[in-house]
C-alpha cells in the first residue's frame, strides 16, 4: 500500500512539466548564431495582471533588462552563455545555451537538449547569409540527408536514435564544412500516460479483487468457526448428559427403593411366618 501511495504521489511530478516554470523562446529559433546577427529572446510565464516584467539571467548573473523580450541586435562573443528568465509568478526557466560563432558555415539547431517526441529543426547557415547549395547533413560523421537547394531540415518527432553530433557541409565558392553540434534526446521520464493509466487501473482492479476475495474468505472462515463452535457445544451437550445422568440416578434410586421395599416385604413375610410358627 505504501508503494502505491508513493507511486501516486510521484507520478504527477515525474510525468508533467512544472506549470509554473517560465519558458524562453527564440526568434529566429536557433541557439547558435553568427556574430553580428540579431536574435530576440522572449520570456513567457505567469504574471500579475498589468505586470509585464521579466528578470533575465546570463550565466547565473541577473542582467539589467526587465522587459519580457531581450533583444540582441548584433551578437558578440560576450552574449554567449546560459540564459534563464523568470516572471513575477514563475519559477526560473530551463536554461538556453546561446552561442555566437565566427565561421564560414554554421549548423544551427533549435535546441541542444530535447525530450523524446519534441521536434528538432536544423539549418546549414553560411556567413553573411551567403547562398549555398548541395547541402549534406551528417549525424555522427555519416551523411543522412542531401538537399540541392534547401538548407533547413526538421525531425518532427525526436527519439533517442537522434542523439549525437551533427554537422553539415555545403557548396559555395568551395565546399565548406561546419563544426559539430551535440544534440541530446532524453527518453521521456514518465511511462506513456495512456499506458500508465491502463496499468494503474489494472493494478487497482487486481488489488480490489484480491481484497474482496480475502474479505470473503475471512467472512466464510468466521462463519465456519461459529458453526463449529455451535456444533461443539451441541455435541458435547452437557445439559442432556446431565439430565440423563439424573434420569439414571433417579432410576437407580427407584430401583434401590423397589429392592428395599421388596426386602422389607420379605422380612415382614418371614416375621409373620415366624409369628405363625
Ligand atoms: C558585451 O560587450 C560590449 C562591449 O564590447 C558591451 O557593450 C555589452 O554590454 C556586453 N554585453 C554583455 C551581455 O555583457
Ligand atoms: C558564460 O559561460 C560560458 C561558459 O560556461 C562562457 O563561454 C561565456 O563567455 C560566459 N558568458 C559571459 C557573458 O560571461
mmCIF file with all atom_site columns, C-alpha atoms and ligand atoms in Angstrom, residues 58-59 77-82 97 99, ligand 2:
data_model
loop_
_atom_site.group_PDB
_atom_site.id
_atom_site.type_symbol
_atom_site.label_atom_id
_atom_site.label_alt_id
_atom_site.label_comp_id
_atom_site.label_asym_id
_atom_site.label_entity_id
_atom_site.label_seq_id
_atom_site.pdbx_PDB_ins_code
_atom_site.Cartn_x
_atom_site.Cartn_y
_atom_site.Cartn_z
_atom_site.occupancy
_atom_site.B_iso_or_equiv
_atom_site.pdbx_formal_charge
_atom_site.auth_seq_id
_atom_site.auth_comp_id
_atom_site.auth_asym_id
_atom_site.auth_atom_id
_atom_site.pdbx_PDB_model_num
ATOM   1  C CA . UNK A 1 58 ? 23.173 35.238 -18.094 1.00 0.00 ? 58 UNK A CA 1
ATOM   2  C CA . UNK A 1 59 ? 25.476 32.606 -16.619 1.00 0.00 ? 59 UNK A CA 1
ATOM   3  C CA . UNK A 1 77 ? 31.187 36.852 -28.064 1.00 0.00 ? 77 UNK A CA 1
ATOM   4  C CA . UNK A 1 78 ? 30.088 38.125 -24.633 1.00 0.00 ? 78 UNK A CA 1
ATOM   5  C CA . UNK A 1 79 ? 26.422 37.424 -25.498 1.00 0.00 ? 79 UNK A CA 1
ATOM   6  C CA . UNK A 1 80 ? 27.229 33.721 -25.462 1.00 0.00 ? 80 UNK A CA 1
ATOM   7  C CA . UNK A 1 81 ? 26.235 31.806 -22.385 1.00 0.00 ? 81 UNK A CA 1
ATOM   8  C CA . UNK A 1 82 ? 23.434 30.276 -20.405 1.00 0.00 ? 82 UNK A CA 1
ATOM   9  C CA . UNK A 1 97 ? 22.591 27.973 -24.270 1.00 0.00 ? 97 UNK A CA 1
ATOM   10 C CA . UNK A 1 99 ? 26.415 30.727 -28.747 1.00 0.00 ? 99 UNK A CA 1
HETATM 11 C C1 . LIG B 2 .  ? 29.155 32.219 -19.826 1.00 0.00 ? 2  LIG B C1 1
HETATM 12 O O1 . LIG B 2 .  ? 29.808 30.973 -19.589 1.00 0.00 ? 2  LIG B O1 1
HETATM 13 C C2 . LIG B 2 .  ? 30.364 30.400 -20.770 1.00 0.00 ? 2  LIG B C2 1
HETATM 14 C C3 . LIG B 2 .  ? 30.992 29.076 -20.361 1.00 0.00 ? 2  LIG B C3 1
HETATM 15 O O2 . LIG B 2 .  ? 30.202 28.406 -19.447 1.00 0.00 ? 2  LIG B O2 1
HETATM 16 C C4 . LIG B 2 .  ? 31.384 31.309 -21.377 1.00 0.00 ? 2  LIG B C4 1
HETATM 17 O O3 . LIG B 2 .  ? 31.880 30.769 -22.584 1.00 0.00 ? 2  LIG B O3 1
HETATM 18 C C5 . LIG B 2 .  ? 30.747 32.665 -21.675 1.00 0.00 ? 2  LIG B C5 1
HETATM 19 O O4 . LIG B 2 .  ? 31.720 33.564 -22.167 1.00 0.00 ? 2  LIG B O4 1
HETATM 20 C C6 . LIG B 2 .  ? 30.123 33.212 -20.431 1.00 0.00 ? 2  LIG B C6 1
HETATM 21 N N1 . LIG B 2 .  ? 29.416 34.433 -20.781 1.00 0.00 ? 2  LIG B N1 1
HETATM 22 C C7 . LIG B 2 .  ? 29.502 35.551 -20.085 1.00 0.00 ? 2  LIG B C7 1
HETATM 23 C C8 . LIG B 2 .  ? 28.749 36.717 -20.611 1.00 0.00 ? 2  LIG B C8 1
HETATM 24 O O5 . LIG B 2 .  ? 30.149 35.621 -19.059 1.00 0.00 ? 2  LIG B O5 1
#
